Short mmCIF file of C-alpha atoms and ligand atoms in Angstrom, two decimals:
data_model
loop_
_atom_site.label_atom_id
_atom_site.label_comp_id
_atom_site.label_asym_id
_atom_site.label_seq_id
_atom_site.Cartn_x
_atom_site.Cartn_y
_atom_site.Cartn_z
CA UNK A 1 98.40 112.13 100.07
CA UNK A 2 97.39 112.87 103.66
CA UNK A 3 93.98 111.28 103.43
CA UNK A 4 92.59 108.39 101.33
CA UNK A 5 89.57 109.30 99.23
CA UNK A 6 86.90 106.61 98.86
CA UNK A 7 83.09 107.01 98.16
CA UNK A 8 81.14 105.11 100.80
CA UNK A 9 77.84 103.54 100.09
CA UNK A 10 75.30 104.58 102.70
CA UNK A 11 72.17 103.36 101.02
CA UNK A 12 69.82 102.13 103.89
CA UNK A 13 72.80 102.14 106.34
CA UNK A 14 72.36 103.67 109.87
CA UNK A 15 74.18 106.85 110.50
CA UNK A 16 74.38 108.69 113.73
CA UNK A 17 74.36 112.56 113.80
CA UNK A 18 74.92 114.33 117.19
CA UNK A 19 73.79 117.95 117.21
CA UNK A 20 70.59 119.80 116.33
CA UNK A 21 72.07 123.05 114.84
CA UNK A 22 72.20 124.44 111.37
CA UNK A 23 75.49 122.74 110.31
CA UNK A 24 73.89 119.40 111.59
CA UNK A 25 70.83 120.08 109.31
CA UNK A 26 73.22 120.49 106.30
CA UNK A 27 74.88 117.11 107.16
CA UNK A 28 71.50 115.36 107.62
CA UNK A 29 70.39 116.63 104.17
CA UNK A 30 73.58 115.16 102.55
CA UNK A 31 73.28 111.87 104.31
CA UNK A 32 69.55 111.60 103.25
CA UNK A 33 70.50 112.35 99.64
CA UNK A 34 72.91 109.43 99.81
CA UNK A 35 70.20 107.10 101.16
CA UNK A 36 71.31 106.84 104.70
CA UNK A 37 68.92 106.01 107.72
CA UNK A 38 69.66 108.88 110.00
CA UNK A 39 69.32 108.85 113.79
CA UNK A 40 69.80 112.33 115.50
CA UNK A 41 70.64 112.95 119.10
CA UNK A 42 70.06 116.50 120.28
CA UNK A 43 68.27 118.29 123.14
CA UNK A 44 67.02 121.08 120.83
CA UNK A 45 66.84 121.01 117.10
CA UNK A 46 66.42 123.89 114.44
CA UNK A 47 63.31 124.23 112.44
CA UNK A 48 64.54 122.25 109.33
CA UNK A 49 65.56 119.27 111.45
CA UNK A 50 62.19 119.49 113.28
CA UNK A 51 60.28 119.21 110.05
CA UNK A 52 62.33 116.08 109.01
CA UNK A 53 61.43 114.51 112.33
CA UNK A 54 57.74 115.45 111.91
CA UNK A 55 57.81 113.83 108.41
CA UNK A 56 59.52 110.66 110.00
CA UNK A 57 62.31 110.99 107.56
CA UNK A 58 64.84 110.75 110.42
CA UNK A 59 64.42 109.39 113.87
CA UNK A 60 65.24 111.49 116.90
CA UNK A 61 66.36 110.73 120.32
CA UNK A 62 65.31 113.81 122.38
CA UNK A 63 67.96 113.04 125.12
CA UNK A 64 71.70 112.96 125.77
CA UNK A 65 74.22 110.85 124.03
CA UNK A 66 75.00 107.26 125.32
CA UNK A 67 77.96 105.05 124.13
CA UNK A 68 75.39 102.40 123.25
CA UNK A 69 73.82 104.85 120.59
CA UNK A 70 76.90 103.86 118.52
CA UNK A 71 76.10 100.18 118.02
CA UNK A 72 75.38 99.04 114.55
CA UNK A 73 76.18 102.51 113.06
CA UNK A 74 78.02 102.83 109.86
CA UNK A 75 79.21 106.34 110.50
CA UNK A 76 79.11 109.17 112.87
CA UNK A 77 78.93 112.87 112.47
CA UNK A 78 79.04 115.37 115.29
CA UNK A 79 77.85 119.04 114.69
CA UNK A 80 77.38 120.47 118.22
CA UNK A 81 78.84 123.47 119.87
CA UNK A 82 79.38 121.42 123.17
CA UNK A 83 82.97 120.75 123.10
CA UNK A 84 82.98 118.24 125.87
CA UNK A 85 80.18 116.22 124.19
CA UNK A 86 82.03 116.30 120.85
CA UNK A 87 85.20 114.95 122.40
CA UNK A 88 83.26 112.26 124.08
CA UNK A 89 81.42 111.00 121.04
CA UNK A 90 84.54 111.09 119.00
CA UNK A 91 86.66 109.07 121.45
CA UNK A 92 83.74 106.57 121.84
CA UNK A 93 83.57 106.14 118.23
CA UNK A 94 87.13 105.76 117.67
CA UNK A 95 87.39 103.21 120.28
CA UNK A 96 84.88 101.11 118.19
CA UNK A 97 86.81 101.91 114.96
CA UNK A 98 83.80 103.81 113.75
CA UNK A 99 84.45 106.50 111.15
CA UNK A 100 83.67 109.87 112.96
CA UNK A 101 83.67 113.31 111.81
CA UNK A 102 83.47 116.33 114.15
CA UNK A 103 82.47 119.39 112.14
CA UNK A 104 85.40 121.91 111.96
CA UNK A 105 87.55 119.87 114.35
CA UNK A 106 89.99 117.84 112.16
CA UNK A 107 91.82 116.68 115.34
CA UNK A 108 88.73 114.89 116.59
CA UNK A 109 87.92 113.36 113.27
CA UNK A 110 88.96 110.19 111.76
CA UNK A 111 87.65 111.31 108.25
CA UNK A 112 87.19 114.68 106.52
CA UNK A 113 84.11 115.77 104.86
CA UNK A 114 85.09 116.89 101.35
CA UNK A 115 83.58 119.83 99.47
CA UNK A 116 81.18 118.13 97.06
CA UNK A 117 80.01 118.70 93.59
CA UNK A 118 76.91 116.67 93.02
CA UNK A 119 75.80 115.81 89.56
CA UNK A 120 74.47 112.31 90.36
CA UNK A 121 75.55 109.85 89.46
CA UNK A 122 78.79 111.82 89.15
CA UNK A 123 80.23 113.00 92.51
CA UNK A 124 83.33 114.92 92.73
CA UNK A 125 84.83 115.33 96.30
CA UNK A 126 87.45 117.91 97.00
CA UNK A 127 89.76 117.89 100.01
CA UNK A 128 92.71 120.11 101.04
CA UNK A 129 93.63 117.79 103.75
CA UNK A 130 91.95 119.97 106.22
CA UNK A 131 94.35 122.84 105.59
CA UNK A 132 92.13 125.35 103.79
CA UNK A 133 88.41 124.49 103.49
CA UNK A 134 87.81 128.06 101.90
CA UNK A 135 90.11 127.00 99.00
CA UNK A 136 88.25 123.68 98.53
CA UNK A 137 85.12 125.73 98.13
CA UNK A 138 86.76 127.84 95.41
CA UNK A 139 87.95 124.80 93.65
CA UNK A 140 84.36 123.41 93.90
CA UNK A 141 82.97 126.65 92.39
CA UNK A 142 85.35 126.38 89.46
CA UNK A 143 84.49 122.77 88.72
CA UNK A 144 80.86 123.61 88.96
CA UNK A 145 81.48 126.19 86.39
CA UNK A 146 83.35 124.00 84.14
CA UNK A 147 81.04 120.98 84.24
CA UNK A 148 77.75 121.14 82.35
CA UNK A 149 74.81 120.67 84.86
CA UNK A 150 73.55 117.84 82.78
CA UNK A 151 76.71 115.82 82.95
CA UNK A 152 75.04 113.29 85.20
CA UNK A 153 72.65 112.51 82.27
CA UNK A 154 75.58 111.55 80.27
CA UNK A 155 76.81 109.14 82.85
CA UNK A 156 73.27 107.53 83.14
CA UNK A 157 73.19 107.25 79.39
CA UNK A 158 76.46 105.62 79.21
CA UNK A 159 75.43 103.17 81.96
CA UNK A 160 72.56 101.89 79.61
CA UNK A 161 75.15 100.56 77.23
CA UNK A 162 77.97 99.58 79.47
CA UNK A 163 77.38 95.81 79.39
CA UNK A 164 76.61 95.73 75.71
CA UNK A 165 79.78 97.65 74.85
CA UNK A 166 81.80 95.37 77.15
CA UNK A 167 80.34 92.31 75.34
CA UNK A 168 80.88 93.70 71.86
CA UNK A 169 84.47 95.18 72.20
CA UNK A 170 86.81 92.73 73.82
CA UNK A 171 89.88 94.71 74.53
CA UNK A 172 89.89 97.51 77.14
CA UNK A 173 91.73 99.65 74.79
CA UNK A 174 88.96 99.37 72.11
CA UNK A 175 86.33 100.23 74.77
CA UNK A 176 88.15 103.12 76.04
CA UNK A 177 88.52 104.50 72.50
CA UNK A 178 84.97 103.84 71.87
CA UNK A 179 83.83 105.78 74.94
CA UNK A 180 86.17 108.57 74.13
CA UNK A 181 84.50 108.99 70.79
CA UNK A 182 81.10 108.90 72.51
CA UNK A 183 81.83 111.46 75.03
CA UNK A 184 83.84 113.79 72.94
CA UNK A 185 81.55 113.83 69.89
CA UNK A 186 78.05 114.24 68.67
CA UNK A 187 76.60 111.42 70.64
CA UNK A 188 77.72 113.07 73.89
CA UNK A 189 76.25 116.35 72.88
CA UNK A 190 72.93 114.60 71.94
CA UNK A 191 72.77 112.85 75.36
CA UNK A 192 73.74 115.98 77.27
CA UNK A 193 70.93 117.95 75.33
CA UNK A 194 68.48 115.40 76.39
CA UNK A 195 67.83 113.89 72.92
CA UNK A 196 68.26 110.39 74.10
CA UNK A 197 66.51 108.67 71.28
CA UNK A 198 69.03 110.20 68.66
CA UNK A 199 71.98 109.48 71.01
CA UNK A 200 70.96 105.83 71.38
CA UNK A 201 70.60 105.39 67.62
CA UNK A 202 73.95 106.96 66.83
CA UNK A 203 75.67 105.04 69.48
CA UNK A 204 74.48 101.75 68.13
CA UNK A 205 75.68 102.73 64.78
CA UNK A 206 79.08 103.59 66.13
CA UNK A 207 79.16 100.32 68.05
CA UNK A 208 78.42 98.50 64.91
CA UNK A 209 81.10 100.05 62.98
CA UNK A 210 83.67 99.73 65.94
CA UNK A 211 82.96 96.01 65.89
CA UNK A 212 83.84 95.73 62.28
CA UNK A 213 86.85 97.83 62.20
CA UNK A 214 90.17 96.22 62.04
CA UNK A 215 92.47 96.97 64.98
CA UNK A 216 93.58 100.52 64.42
CA UNK A 217 97.12 100.98 63.63
CA UNK A 218 99.20 102.56 66.53
CA UNK A 219 101.28 105.76 66.11
CA UNK A 220 103.83 107.76 68.00
CA UNK A 221 103.25 111.39 69.04
CA UNK A 222 106.54 113.06 69.66
CA UNK A 223 105.49 115.42 72.40
CA UNK A 224 107.20 118.43 73.99
CA UNK A 225 106.78 118.33 77.72
CA UNK A 226 108.03 121.86 78.35
CA UNK A 227 110.65 122.88 80.75
CA UNK A 228 108.80 121.50 83.98
CA UNK A 229 105.94 123.62 85.02
CA UNK A 230 102.85 121.63 84.00
CA UNK A 231 101.00 124.79 83.24
CA UNK A 232 103.33 125.22 80.36
CA UNK A 233 102.20 122.12 78.43
CA UNK A 234 100.30 122.71 75.35
CA UNK A 235 96.59 121.86 75.27
CA UNK A 236 97.39 119.23 72.60
CA UNK A 237 100.03 117.62 74.81
CA UNK A 238 97.56 117.46 77.53
CA UNK A 239 94.96 115.86 75.35
CA UNK A 240 97.29 113.33 73.91
CA UNK A 241 98.59 112.35 77.37
CA UNK A 242 95.06 111.88 78.47
CA UNK A 243 94.50 109.36 75.70
CA UNK A 244 97.74 107.58 75.42
CA UNK A 245 98.15 103.82 75.87
CA UNK A 246 101.74 104.18 76.62
CA UNK A 247 103.93 107.28 77.74
CA UNK A 248 107.62 106.82 77.00
CA UNK A 249 109.61 109.44 78.77
CA UNK A 250 113.03 110.65 79.99
CA UNK A 251 114.71 112.23 82.95
CA UNK A 252 113.93 115.80 81.95
CA UNK A 253 110.13 115.31 82.17
CA UNK A 254 109.14 116.54 85.55
CA UNK A 255 106.92 114.36 87.91
CA UNK A 256 104.30 117.10 87.91
CA UNK A 257 104.08 116.93 84.00
CA UNK A 258 103.81 113.14 84.15
CA UNK A 259 101.00 113.31 86.72
CA UNK A 260 98.91 114.85 83.80
CA UNK A 261 98.92 111.54 81.98
CA UNK A 262 95.95 109.18 82.02
CA UNK A 263 96.22 107.19 85.37
CA UNK A 264 96.27 103.76 83.68
CA UNK A 265 98.47 104.62 80.82
CA UNK A 266 101.63 102.44 80.87
CA UNK A 267 104.68 104.56 81.79
CA UNK A 268 108.08 103.60 80.45
CA UNK A 269 111.09 105.42 81.64
CA UNK A 270 113.98 105.47 79.16
CA UNK A 271 116.36 108.17 80.59
CA UNK A 272 119.49 107.96 82.32
CA UNK A 273 119.63 107.54 86.08
CA UNK A 274 122.82 107.10 88.08
CA UNK A 275 123.80 103.63 88.46
CA UNK A 276 121.18 102.16 86.11
CA UNK A 277 121.63 100.72 82.67
CA UNK A 278 120.77 103.59 80.31
CA UNK A 279 119.06 102.63 77.09
CA UNK A 280 120.84 103.61 73.84
CA UNK A 281 119.03 105.69 71.29
CA UNK A 282 118.61 102.77 68.96
CA UNK A 283 117.04 100.72 71.79
CA UNK A 284 114.61 103.55 72.30
CA UNK A 285 113.89 103.71 68.62
CA UNK A 286 113.26 100.00 68.45
CA UNK A 287 110.85 100.09 71.50
CA UNK A 288 108.90 103.03 70.00
CA UNK A 289 108.58 101.02 66.66
CA UNK A 290 107.36 97.89 68.47
CA UNK A 291 104.85 99.72 70.72
CA UNK A 292 103.26 101.40 67.83
CA UNK A 293 103.16 98.22 65.71
CA UNK A 294 101.32 96.53 68.62
CA UNK A 295 98.51 99.11 68.00
CA UNK A 296 99.30 101.40 70.88
CA UNK A 297 98.77 105.13 70.84
CA UNK A 298 102.29 106.06 72.15
CA UNK A 299 103.26 109.56 73.56
CA UNK A 300 106.97 109.93 73.38
CA UNK A 301 107.37 112.72 76.05
CA UNK A 302 110.49 114.87 75.99
CA UNK A 303 111.65 117.66 78.09
CA UNK A 304 111.30 121.18 76.41
CA UNK A 305 110.75 120.93 72.76
CA UNK A 306 111.39 117.45 71.04
CA UNK A 307 113.35 118.91 68.22
CA UNK A 308 115.70 121.18 70.24
CA UNK A 309 118.77 119.12 71.43
CA UNK A 310 116.38 116.28 72.00
CA UNK A 311 117.42 113.68 69.46
CA UNK A 312 113.80 113.91 68.18
CA UNK A 313 115.15 113.99 64.57
CA UNK A 314 116.65 110.51 64.93
CA UNK A 315 113.41 109.10 66.48
CA UNK A 316 111.32 110.61 63.49
CA UNK A 317 113.76 108.95 61.03
CA UNK A 318 113.64 105.55 62.72
CA UNK A 319 109.83 105.66 62.83
CA UNK A 320 109.48 106.79 59.30
CA UNK A 321 111.80 104.06 58.12
CA UNK A 322 109.80 101.39 59.85
CA UNK A 323 106.41 102.77 58.37
CA UNK A 324 105.06 104.09 61.71
CA UNK A 325 102.96 107.19 61.67
CA UNK A 326 104.48 110.00 63.74
CA UNK A 327 103.23 113.37 64.66
CA UNK A 328 105.33 116.04 66.39
CA UNK A 329 103.76 118.39 69.00
CA UNK A 330 106.06 121.26 69.85
CA UNK A 331 106.90 122.18 73.52
CA UNK A 332 108.37 125.24 75.28
CA UNK A 333 112.02 124.83 75.12
CA UNK A 334 114.15 125.50 78.06
CA UNK A 335 115.39 128.85 76.68
CA UNK A 336 112.02 130.21 76.22
CA UNK A 337 110.83 128.97 79.62
CA UNK A 338 113.91 130.14 81.48
CA UNK A 339 113.84 133.44 79.84
CA UNK A 340 110.28 134.01 80.65
CA UNK A 341 110.68 132.92 84.26
CA UNK A 342 113.57 135.27 84.79
CA UNK A 343 112.13 138.04 82.62
CA UNK A 344 115.19 138.13 80.37
CA UNK A 345 114.33 139.43 76.91
CA UNK A 346 116.16 137.11 74.41
CA UNK A 347 116.17 139.73 71.90
CA UNK A 348 116.10 143.54 72.52
CA UNK A 349 116.09 146.56 70.18
CA UNK A 350 119.27 148.06 71.89
CA UNK A 351 121.19 145.03 73.02
CA UNK A 352 120.57 141.90 71.02
CA UNK A 353 119.41 141.49 67.40
CA UNK A 354 119.92 137.78 67.28
CA UNK A 355 119.78 134.77 69.66
CA UNK A 356 121.68 131.68 69.32
CA UNK A 357 121.10 128.26 70.83
CA UNK A 358 124.17 126.08 71.15
CA UNK A 359 124.96 122.92 72.99
CA UNK A 360 127.81 122.91 75.31
CA UNK A 361 128.04 119.12 75.63
CA UNK A 362 131.64 118.03 76.02
CA UNK A 363 133.14 115.68 73.59
CA UNK A 364 136.53 114.11 74.45
CA UNK A 365 136.72 116.81 77.22
CA UNK A 366 136.40 119.76 75.07
CA UNK A 367 133.77 121.76 73.32
CA UNK A 368 133.95 122.62 69.56
CA UNK A 369 131.92 125.62 68.81
CA UNK A 370 132.35 128.30 66.37
CA UNK A 371 133.70 130.83 69.02
CA UNK A 372 134.37 133.84 66.78
CA UNK A 373 130.59 133.74 65.76
CA UNK A 374 129.54 133.31 69.43
CA UNK A 375 131.77 136.22 70.70
CA UNK A 376 130.07 138.74 68.46
CA UNK A 377 128.42 141.74 70.25
CA UNK A 378 124.72 142.41 70.32
CA UNK A 379 123.43 138.91 70.48
CA UNK A 380 122.24 136.45 73.09
CA UNK A 381 123.89 133.17 73.51
CA UNK A 382 122.02 130.46 75.12
CA UNK A 383 123.97 127.26 76.04
CA UNK A 384 122.09 123.95 76.64
CA UNK A 385 123.83 121.14 78.53
CA UNK A 386 126.62 123.61 79.37
CA UNK A 387 126.99 123.34 83.04
CA UNK A 388 129.99 121.15 82.87
CA UNK A 389 131.92 122.98 80.10
CA UNK A 390 131.15 126.53 81.66
CA UNK A 391 134.68 127.33 82.38
CA UNK A 392 135.75 126.39 78.90
CA UNK A 393 132.88 128.46 77.36
CA UNK A 394 133.49 131.62 79.57
CA UNK A 395 137.38 131.37 78.80
CA UNK A 396 136.84 130.97 75.07
CA UNK A 397 134.35 133.73 74.75
CA UNK A 398 136.74 136.25 76.41
CA UNK A 399 139.66 134.95 74.32
CA UNK A 400 137.67 135.70 71.20
CA UNK A 401 136.81 139.15 72.23
CA UNK A 402 133.82 139.36 74.67
CA UNK A 403 134.32 141.57 77.57
CA UNK A 404 134.90 139.69 80.90
CA UNK A 405 132.24 141.95 82.25
CA UNK A 406 129.48 140.45 79.92
CA UNK A 407 126.61 139.33 82.03
CA UNK A 408 125.76 135.63 82.20
CA UNK A 409 122.94 133.90 84.06
CA UNK A 410 122.69 130.20 85.10
CA UNK A 411 119.20 128.99 85.61
CA UNK A 412 118.79 125.63 87.21
CA UNK A 413 115.40 123.75 87.21
CA UNK A 414 113.89 126.75 85.38
CA UNK A 415 109.89 127.14 85.66
CA UNK A 416 109.79 124.53 88.46
CA UNK A 417 109.31 125.12 92.33
CA UNK A 418 113.10 124.44 92.64
CA UNK A 419 114.31 127.06 90.20
CA UNK A 420 117.65 128.73 91.13
CA UNK A 421 119.42 131.41 89.37
CA UNK A 422 123.07 132.47 89.64
CA UNK A 423 123.90 135.82 87.87
CA UNK A 424 127.34 137.05 87.29
CA UNK A 425 129.95 137.93 84.56
CA UNK A 426 132.11 135.84 82.35
CA UNK A 427 134.94 136.55 84.73
CA UNK A 428 133.14 135.58 87.94
CA UNK A 429 130.65 132.83 86.98
CA UNK A 430 132.90 129.85 87.28
CA UNK A 431 133.56 130.42 90.99
CA UNK A 432 129.89 131.35 91.64
CA UNK A 433 128.63 128.20 89.95
CA UNK A 434 130.96 126.01 92.10
CA UNK A 435 129.61 127.69 95.21
CA UNK A 436 126.07 127.21 94.23
CA UNK A 437 126.62 123.41 93.45
CA UNK A 438 124.08 123.21 90.68
CA UNK A 439 122.86 119.80 90.01
CA UNK A 440 119.60 119.93 88.07
CA UNK A 441 119.18 120.82 84.44
CA UNK A 442 120.94 124.06 84.05
CA UNK A 443 120.71 126.56 81.20
CA UNK A 444 123.30 129.11 80.62
CA UNK A 445 122.38 132.64 79.05
CA UNK A 446 124.95 135.11 77.97
CA UNK A 447 124.64 138.69 76.80
CA UNK A 448 123.81 142.27 77.70
CA UNK A 449 120.06 141.46 77.84
CA UNK A 450 120.69 139.79 81.14
CA UNK A 451 121.93 143.15 82.46
CA UNK A 452 118.66 144.62 81.08
CA UNK A 453 116.46 142.47 83.23
CA UNK A 454 118.63 142.12 86.26
CA UNK A 455 120.10 145.67 86.00
CA UNK A 456 118.99 146.20 89.62
CA UNK A 457 120.51 142.98 90.98
CA UNK A 458 123.02 144.19 93.44
CA UNK A 459 125.35 141.42 93.15
CA UNK A 460 125.72 141.80 89.27
CA UNK A 461 126.20 145.56 89.67
CA UNK A 462 129.02 144.98 92.06
CA UNK A 463 130.74 142.42 89.92
CA UNK A 464 130.40 144.67 86.73
CA UNK A 465 131.68 147.78 88.61
CA UNK A 466 134.94 145.99 89.25
CA UNK A 467 135.82 146.27 85.54
N1 LIG B 501 114.75 119.42 74.37
C1 LIG B 501 115.05 120.27 75.48
C2 LIG B 501 116.56 120.28 75.68
C3 LIG B 501 117.22 118.96 75.98
S1 LIG B 501 118.92 119.07 76.25
C4 LIG B 501 114.47 121.62 75.38
O1 LIG B 501 113.91 121.94 74.34
O2 LIG B 501 114.49 122.32 76.37
C5 LIG B 501 119.07 119.14 78.05
C6 LIG B 501 119.30 120.53 78.53
O3 LIG B 501 118.24 121.41 78.50
C7 LIG B 501 119.82 120.68 80.07
O4 LIG B 501 121.13 120.19 80.05
C8 LIG B 501 119.60 122.09 80.35
O5 LIG B 501 120.66 122.94 79.76
C9 LIG B 501 118.38 122.45 79.54
N2 LIG B 501 117.20 122.34 80.29
C10 LIG B 501 116.05 121.59 80.10
N3 LIG B 501 115.13 121.77 81.00
C11 LIG B 501 115.57 122.78 81.78
C12 LIG B 501 115.14 123.56 82.84
N4 LIG B 501 113.89 123.42 83.36
N5 LIG B 501 115.84 124.48 83.38
C13 LIG B 501 117.19 124.80 82.95
N6 LIG B 501 117.63 124.16 81.81
C14 LIG B 501 116.90 123.19 81.31
#
């Protein structure tokens, strides 16, 4: 985070604006809407500002800037074309540790003016850290489109009941659930539509029943986090992550996906990291059961799909045995994510009538798979967890009849910004993989379909031509 966002209260506080141009008028307007007492310094002013001065809504010093003008100010905004003046005001303000913004001059500013969506009392501020103000404006336009104009009404409505709800529902979790129900349901709709009387009546009824409810039982949602790109989360996964009390996740869940979770949800890491104690599956199962029994809404996040090589089955069994409700939310498994990102068709009318997912995990230094079945023609084989056993896999497939020229693709960190691909043949891949030193999660895809999508890849053509 390049800058630290805060919302400053300027009600009745003095603010200095230097400049009398059109941009200065825009800033004055904003400052007045935040309740600031504006003093403006400029030799000449545009009509709008002149009007504000005439109405005595701002005070005007029709003279040059003096360092003493800064005393007692809460904030300084400079909007003048006079570069030397801007630099002078900026350094004088910074000497006094006064927050100063010089319009369009980030280097002279100690704070940035964000793009603003104003739905009072809701204010949304957007910053691109000074890199691309035009992009900030686009984001603002999208947010404006997505947010009902009357959303501020909803906030004001909630404010009326805030204290009463806080007194009635003791735990912050119960309160959050209560407000979730208010905002997501009929009460929110009524308030948005301006029918405050009906909204009030229903809210009180809901509060009454929430008070009398026994603590709701917790449950576990076994949620697929997809292969890494947060845009590939399902809407249901996103919604549950936004409501969860606790998120239990492992190593394959990307930080970008995790960032989609509710800010104050508790996050528990149960994956393996080098040099750290790694929790056994039964420890994880026990943890899930006890979190749910304590009344939490638990999201158990797993990379890809929870039921594809994810030990999701074992967790379901343990939860069901313990009488804990469990719901499974599918995710995009690595094979589908990687295939899409490399545009490799997993099936193809001419080249592959079947697609097989297998695990290449080593057991006692070896891989026991049904090799004659995997070496059959006209199918795509996708190997999860196969990076280490790649040499064994390639050798066995050739031994069982696949051509050494069969194309193979290794995809590391598929769908993320760090995605890397190595494409070769069963004969060449081991050496290529060593050279590439793949370290992240890597998926291995074998079959003629790789040649279809990457037929124009010069490296692959060279390798295949050598057979
Ligand atoms: N449940 C997961 C798979 C877990 S097994 C899923 O459905 O995708 C872990 C293996 O998945 C890794 O060893 C790797 O082979 C594969 N994998 C997971 N995410 C990946 C990614 N983003 N890119 C490439 N391979 C990935």
